[in-house]
Short mmCIF file of C-alpha atoms and ligand atoms in Angstrom, two decimals:
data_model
loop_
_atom_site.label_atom_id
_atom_site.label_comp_id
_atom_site.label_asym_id
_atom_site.label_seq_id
_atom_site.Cartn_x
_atom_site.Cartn_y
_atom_site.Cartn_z
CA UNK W 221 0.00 0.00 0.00
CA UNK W 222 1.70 2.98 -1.02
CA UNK W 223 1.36 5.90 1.31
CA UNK W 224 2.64 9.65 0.42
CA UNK W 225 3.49 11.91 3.59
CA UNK W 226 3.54 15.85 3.54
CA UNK W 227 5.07 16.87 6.41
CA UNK W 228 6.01 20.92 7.17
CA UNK W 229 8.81 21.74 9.25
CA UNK W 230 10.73 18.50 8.60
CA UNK W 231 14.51 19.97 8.72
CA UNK W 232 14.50 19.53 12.65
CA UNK W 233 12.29 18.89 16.17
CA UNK W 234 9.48 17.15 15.90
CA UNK W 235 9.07 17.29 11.95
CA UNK W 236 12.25 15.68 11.60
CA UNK W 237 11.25 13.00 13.83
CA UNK W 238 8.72 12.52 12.13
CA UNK W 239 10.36 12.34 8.59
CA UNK W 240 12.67 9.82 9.77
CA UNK W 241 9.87 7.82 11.75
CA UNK W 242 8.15 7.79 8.32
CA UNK W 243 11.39 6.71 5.86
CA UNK W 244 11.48 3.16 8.30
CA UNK W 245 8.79 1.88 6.59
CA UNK W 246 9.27 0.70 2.70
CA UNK W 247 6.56 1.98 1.07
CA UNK W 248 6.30 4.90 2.46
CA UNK W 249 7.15 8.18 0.43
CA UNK W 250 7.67 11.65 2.70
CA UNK W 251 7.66 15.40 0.48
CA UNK W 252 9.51 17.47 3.60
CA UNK W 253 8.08 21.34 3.03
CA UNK W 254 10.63 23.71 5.03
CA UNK W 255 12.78 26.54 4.53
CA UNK W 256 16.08 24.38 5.30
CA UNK W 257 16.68 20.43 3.96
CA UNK W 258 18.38 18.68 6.38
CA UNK W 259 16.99 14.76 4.99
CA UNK W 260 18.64 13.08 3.00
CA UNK W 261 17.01 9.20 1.55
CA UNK W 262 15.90 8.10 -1.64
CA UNK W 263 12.01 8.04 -0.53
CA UNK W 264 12.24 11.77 0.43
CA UNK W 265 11.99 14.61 -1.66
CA UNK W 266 12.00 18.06 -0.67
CA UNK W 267 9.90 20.75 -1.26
CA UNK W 268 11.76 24.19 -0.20
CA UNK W 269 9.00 26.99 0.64
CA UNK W 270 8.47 29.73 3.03
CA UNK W 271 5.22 29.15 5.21
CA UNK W 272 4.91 32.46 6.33
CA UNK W 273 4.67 33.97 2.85
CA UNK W 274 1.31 34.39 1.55
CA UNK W 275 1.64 34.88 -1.75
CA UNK W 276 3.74 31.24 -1.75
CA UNK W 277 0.61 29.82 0.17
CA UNK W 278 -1.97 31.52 -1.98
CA UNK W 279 -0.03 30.17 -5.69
CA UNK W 280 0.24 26.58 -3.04
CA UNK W 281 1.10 23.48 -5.43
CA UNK W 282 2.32 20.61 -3.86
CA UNK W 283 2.95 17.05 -5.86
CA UNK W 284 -0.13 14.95 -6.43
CA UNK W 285 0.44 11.03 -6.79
CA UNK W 286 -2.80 9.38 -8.45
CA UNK W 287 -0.98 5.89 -7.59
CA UNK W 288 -1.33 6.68 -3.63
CA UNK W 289 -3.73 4.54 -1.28
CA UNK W 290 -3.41 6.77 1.09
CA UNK W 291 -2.10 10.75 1.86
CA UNK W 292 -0.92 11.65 5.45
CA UNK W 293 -0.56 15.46 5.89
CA UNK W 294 1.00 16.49 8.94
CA UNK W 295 0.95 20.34 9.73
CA UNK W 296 4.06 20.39 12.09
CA UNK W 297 5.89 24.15 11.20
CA UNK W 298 5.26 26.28 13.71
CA UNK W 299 6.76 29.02 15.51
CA UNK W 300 6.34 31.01 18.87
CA UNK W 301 6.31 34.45 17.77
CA UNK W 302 7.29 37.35 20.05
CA UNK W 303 6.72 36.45 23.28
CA UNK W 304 5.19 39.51 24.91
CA UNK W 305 2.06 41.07 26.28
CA UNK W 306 -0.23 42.53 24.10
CA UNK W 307 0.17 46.56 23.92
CA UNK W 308 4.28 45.33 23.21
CA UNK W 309 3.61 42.58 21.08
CA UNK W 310 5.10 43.71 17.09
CA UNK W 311 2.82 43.41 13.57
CA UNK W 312 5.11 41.35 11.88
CA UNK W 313 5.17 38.60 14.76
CA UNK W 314 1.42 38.98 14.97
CA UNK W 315 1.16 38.31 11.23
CA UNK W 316 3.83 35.88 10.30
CA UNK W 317 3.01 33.27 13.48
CA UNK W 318 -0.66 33.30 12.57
CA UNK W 319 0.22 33.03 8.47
CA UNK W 320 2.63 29.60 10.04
CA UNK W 321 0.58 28.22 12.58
CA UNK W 322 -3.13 28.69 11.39
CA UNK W 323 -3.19 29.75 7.83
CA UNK W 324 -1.16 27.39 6.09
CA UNK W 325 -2.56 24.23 7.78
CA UNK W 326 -5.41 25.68 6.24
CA UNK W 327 -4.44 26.02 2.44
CA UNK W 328 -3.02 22.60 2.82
CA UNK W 329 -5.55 21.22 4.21
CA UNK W 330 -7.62 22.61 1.46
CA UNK W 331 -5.23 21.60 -1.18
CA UNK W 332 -5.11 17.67 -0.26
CA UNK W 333 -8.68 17.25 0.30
CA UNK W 334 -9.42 19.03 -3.04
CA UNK W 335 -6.86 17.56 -4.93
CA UNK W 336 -7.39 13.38 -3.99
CA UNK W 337 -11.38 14.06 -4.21
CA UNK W 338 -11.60 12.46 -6.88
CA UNK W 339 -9.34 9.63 -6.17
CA UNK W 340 -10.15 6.20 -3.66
CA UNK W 341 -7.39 7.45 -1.53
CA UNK W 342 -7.29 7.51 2.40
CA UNK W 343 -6.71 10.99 3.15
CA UNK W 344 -5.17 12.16 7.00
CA UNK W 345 -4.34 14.90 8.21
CA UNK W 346 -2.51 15.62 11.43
CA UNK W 347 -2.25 18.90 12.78
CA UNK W 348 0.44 19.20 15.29
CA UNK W 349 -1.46 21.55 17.77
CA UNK W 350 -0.57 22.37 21.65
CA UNK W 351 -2.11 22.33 25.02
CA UNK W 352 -1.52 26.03 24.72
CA UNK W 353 -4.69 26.03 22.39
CA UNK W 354 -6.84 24.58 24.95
CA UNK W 355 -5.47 27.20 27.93
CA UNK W 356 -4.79 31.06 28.10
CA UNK W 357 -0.74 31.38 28.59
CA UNK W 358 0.46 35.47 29.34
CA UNK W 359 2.90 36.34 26.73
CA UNK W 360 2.07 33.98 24.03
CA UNK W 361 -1.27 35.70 22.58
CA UNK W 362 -0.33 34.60 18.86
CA UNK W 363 1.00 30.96 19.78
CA UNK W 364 -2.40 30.34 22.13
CA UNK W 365 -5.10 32.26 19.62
CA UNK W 366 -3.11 30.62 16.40
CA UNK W 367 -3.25 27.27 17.64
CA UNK W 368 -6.49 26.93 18.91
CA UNK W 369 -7.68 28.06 15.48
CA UNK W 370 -6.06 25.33 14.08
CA UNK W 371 -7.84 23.53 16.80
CA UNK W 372 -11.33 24.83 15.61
CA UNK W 373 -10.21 24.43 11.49
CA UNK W 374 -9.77 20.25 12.66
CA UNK W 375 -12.97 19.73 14.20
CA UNK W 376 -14.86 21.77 11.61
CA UNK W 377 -13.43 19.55 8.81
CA UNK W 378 -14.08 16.92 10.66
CA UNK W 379 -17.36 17.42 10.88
CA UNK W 380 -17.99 18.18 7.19
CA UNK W 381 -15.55 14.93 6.47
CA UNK W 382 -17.31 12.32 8.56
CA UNK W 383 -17.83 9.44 5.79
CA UNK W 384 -14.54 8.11 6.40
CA UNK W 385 -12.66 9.21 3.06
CA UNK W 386 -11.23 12.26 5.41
CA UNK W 387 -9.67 11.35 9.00
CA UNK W 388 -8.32 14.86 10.87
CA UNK W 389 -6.74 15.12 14.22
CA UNK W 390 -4.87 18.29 16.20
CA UNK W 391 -2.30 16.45 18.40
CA UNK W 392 -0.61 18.56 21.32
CA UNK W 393 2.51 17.11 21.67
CA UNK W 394 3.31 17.49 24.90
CA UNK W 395 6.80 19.63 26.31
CA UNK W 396 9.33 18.79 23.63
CA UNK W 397 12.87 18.85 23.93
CA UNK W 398 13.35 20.75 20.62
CA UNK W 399 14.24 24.35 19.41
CA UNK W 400 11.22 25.69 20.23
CA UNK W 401 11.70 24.74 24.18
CA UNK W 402 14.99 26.65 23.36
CA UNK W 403 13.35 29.79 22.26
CA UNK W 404 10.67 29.78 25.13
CA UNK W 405 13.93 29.83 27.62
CA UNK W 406 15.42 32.79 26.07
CA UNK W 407 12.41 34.82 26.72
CA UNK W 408 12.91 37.95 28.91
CA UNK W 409 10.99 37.56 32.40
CA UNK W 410 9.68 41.11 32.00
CA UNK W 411 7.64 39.75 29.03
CA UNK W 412 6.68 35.59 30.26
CA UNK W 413 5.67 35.20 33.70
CA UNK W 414 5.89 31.67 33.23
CA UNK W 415 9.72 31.91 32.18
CA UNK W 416 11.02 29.74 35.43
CA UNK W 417 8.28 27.13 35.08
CA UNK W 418 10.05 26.25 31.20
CA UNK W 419 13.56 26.62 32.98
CA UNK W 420 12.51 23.69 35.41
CA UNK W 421 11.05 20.97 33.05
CA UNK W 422 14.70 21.22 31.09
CA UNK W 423 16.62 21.50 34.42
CA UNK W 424 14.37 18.47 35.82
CA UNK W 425 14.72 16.48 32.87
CA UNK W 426 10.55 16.74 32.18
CA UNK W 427 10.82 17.54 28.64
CA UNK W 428 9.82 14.68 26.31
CA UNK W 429 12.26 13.36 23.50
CA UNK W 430 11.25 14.22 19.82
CA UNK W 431 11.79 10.79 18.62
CA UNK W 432 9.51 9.46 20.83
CA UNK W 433 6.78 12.16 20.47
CA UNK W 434 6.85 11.23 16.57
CA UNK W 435 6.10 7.39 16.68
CA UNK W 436 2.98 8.30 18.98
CA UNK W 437 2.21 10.73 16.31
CA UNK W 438 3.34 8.20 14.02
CA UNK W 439 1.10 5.63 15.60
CA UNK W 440 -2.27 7.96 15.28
CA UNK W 441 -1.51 8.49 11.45
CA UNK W 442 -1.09 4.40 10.73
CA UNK W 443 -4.23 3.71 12.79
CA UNK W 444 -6.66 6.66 12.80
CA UNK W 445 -10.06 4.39 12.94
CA UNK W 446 -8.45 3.90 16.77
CA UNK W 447 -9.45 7.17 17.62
CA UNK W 448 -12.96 9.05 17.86
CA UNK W 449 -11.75 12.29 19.03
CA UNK W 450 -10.86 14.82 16.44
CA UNK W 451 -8.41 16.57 19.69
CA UNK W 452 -5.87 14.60 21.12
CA UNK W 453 -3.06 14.98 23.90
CA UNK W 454 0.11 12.57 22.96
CA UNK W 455 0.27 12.65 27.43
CA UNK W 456 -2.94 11.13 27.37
CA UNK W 457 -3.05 8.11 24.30
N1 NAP X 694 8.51 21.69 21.33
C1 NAP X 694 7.43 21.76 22.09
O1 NAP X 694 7.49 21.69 23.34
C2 NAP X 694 6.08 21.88 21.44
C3 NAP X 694 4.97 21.89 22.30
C4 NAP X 694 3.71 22.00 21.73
C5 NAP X 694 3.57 22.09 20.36
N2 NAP X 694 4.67 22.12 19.56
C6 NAP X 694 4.47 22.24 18.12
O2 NAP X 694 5.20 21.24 17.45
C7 NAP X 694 5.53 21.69 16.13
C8 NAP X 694 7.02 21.46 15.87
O3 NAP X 694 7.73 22.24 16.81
P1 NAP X 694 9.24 21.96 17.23
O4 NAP X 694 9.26 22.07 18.70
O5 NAP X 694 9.76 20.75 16.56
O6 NAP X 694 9.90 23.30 16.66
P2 NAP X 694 11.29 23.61 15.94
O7 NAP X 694 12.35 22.67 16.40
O8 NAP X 694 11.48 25.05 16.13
O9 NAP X 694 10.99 23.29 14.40
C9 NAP X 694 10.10 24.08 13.68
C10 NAP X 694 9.99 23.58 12.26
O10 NAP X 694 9.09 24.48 11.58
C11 NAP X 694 9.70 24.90 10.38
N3 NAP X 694 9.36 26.28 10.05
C12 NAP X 694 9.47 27.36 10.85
N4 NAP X 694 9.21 28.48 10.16
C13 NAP X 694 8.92 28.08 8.88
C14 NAP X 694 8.59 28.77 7.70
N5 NAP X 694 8.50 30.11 7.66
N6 NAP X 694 8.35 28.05 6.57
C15 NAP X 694 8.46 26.70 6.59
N7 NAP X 694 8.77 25.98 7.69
C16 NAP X 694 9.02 26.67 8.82
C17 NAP X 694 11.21 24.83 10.62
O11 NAP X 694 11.86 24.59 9.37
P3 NAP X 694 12.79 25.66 8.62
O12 NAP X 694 13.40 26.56 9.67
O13 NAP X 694 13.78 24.82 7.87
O14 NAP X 694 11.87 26.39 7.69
C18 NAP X 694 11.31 23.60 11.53
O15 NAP X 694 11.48 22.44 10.77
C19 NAP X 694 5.13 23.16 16.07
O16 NAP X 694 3.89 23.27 15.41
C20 NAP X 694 4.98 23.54 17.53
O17 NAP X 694 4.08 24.60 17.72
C21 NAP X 694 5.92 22.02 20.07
#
């Protein structure tokens, strides 16, 4: 059965992961969509784009494979954006994490379910979402509010998909160990009052490993019919 990924974000984290999860099985096929290629494997092409550039999204053509049984699009680029308060946040953060995180799972998830319509192919989608859509957090406005509309765009096309062609899920992946967790350290503690709280889970050793995140994701995407819930918390399978 041959199966065709999309994954965003693939050059590192949790996309990567999830790339390489992907490659270990022989008929699988993975198009990586980042800014960076950092795969390398004869199943794997890559598919060099700018997610935060709307005109890129808006012209969006992605390789179509009539052969495929089934499609697995996994919306994993995402970014933090400025973390701030609102009243200091900045435009171009405002604009550019919302375009990543919200808009272009979006177009693609337009694009795939438009373009295998008329095909018998399986189509999932996996949105790579955060408990930060399902909880206010101070300073991250634009990660929480983007998010959660990814959140909302899952269980509305779930809803309109429900005969079984179209499986959708938004997975928060728990506290990553990746570049993101990084980022969310180097943020001033004028601007996150929860700054200490991300400090501990690295110093602790709470943060989960990427690897490991991906094969539960991995696991959702070569079972879907296991799960009901359009939602899902990787902490809670
Ligand atoms: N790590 C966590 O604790 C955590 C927790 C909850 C949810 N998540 C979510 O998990 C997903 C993966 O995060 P991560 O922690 O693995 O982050 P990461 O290590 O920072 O990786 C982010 C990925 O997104 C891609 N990306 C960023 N900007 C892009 C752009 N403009 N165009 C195309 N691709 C872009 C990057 O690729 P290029 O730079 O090559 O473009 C990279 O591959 C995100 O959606 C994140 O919100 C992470």
């Amino acid at each position: 059965m041959k199966t065709i990924f999309y994954i965003t974000g693939g050059s590192r984290g949790i996309g990567k992961a999830l790339v390489e999860s992907a490659l270990k099985t022989n008929n699988y096929f993975v198009y990586g969509i980042s800014r960076e290629q950092s795969v390398e494997h004869e199943r794997y092409k890559h598919v060099a784009l700018d997610l935060s550039n709307t005109n890129t999204l808006n012209e969006l053509e992605l390789p179509f494979d009539a052969e495929a049984n089934k499609v697995v699009l996994i919306n994993n680029a995402g970014m933090l954006g400025k973390v701030s308060p609102f009243g200091r946040q900045d435009n171009e953060s405002i604009i550019k994490t919302h375009t990543i995180n919200a808009i272009a799972p979006a177009v693609l998830s337009n694009w795939i379910i438009k373009k295998y319509s008329d095909t018998a192919t399986q189509i999932v989608i996996l949105n790579v979402s955060s408990g930060a859509a399902r909880y206010p957090v101070a300073g991250w406005g634009n990660y929480c509010s983007s998010k959660a509309s990814v959140d909302m765009l899952s269980k509305v096309i779930a809803l309109e998909k429900s005969n079984g062609k179209v499986k959708v899920f938004a997975v928060a992946p728990g506290i990553v160990d990746t570049q993101m967790q990084t980022e969310i350290r180097q943020a001033s503690p004028s601007d996150f009052s929860d700054l200490q709280r991300f400090k501990d889970y690295k110093k602790n050793g709470q943060l989960s490993d990427a690897q490991e995140v991906a094969e539960s994701l991995m696991q959702i995407v070569n079972h879907p019919e296991k799960h009901q819930d359009t939602l899902l918390d990787v902490r809670k399978l």
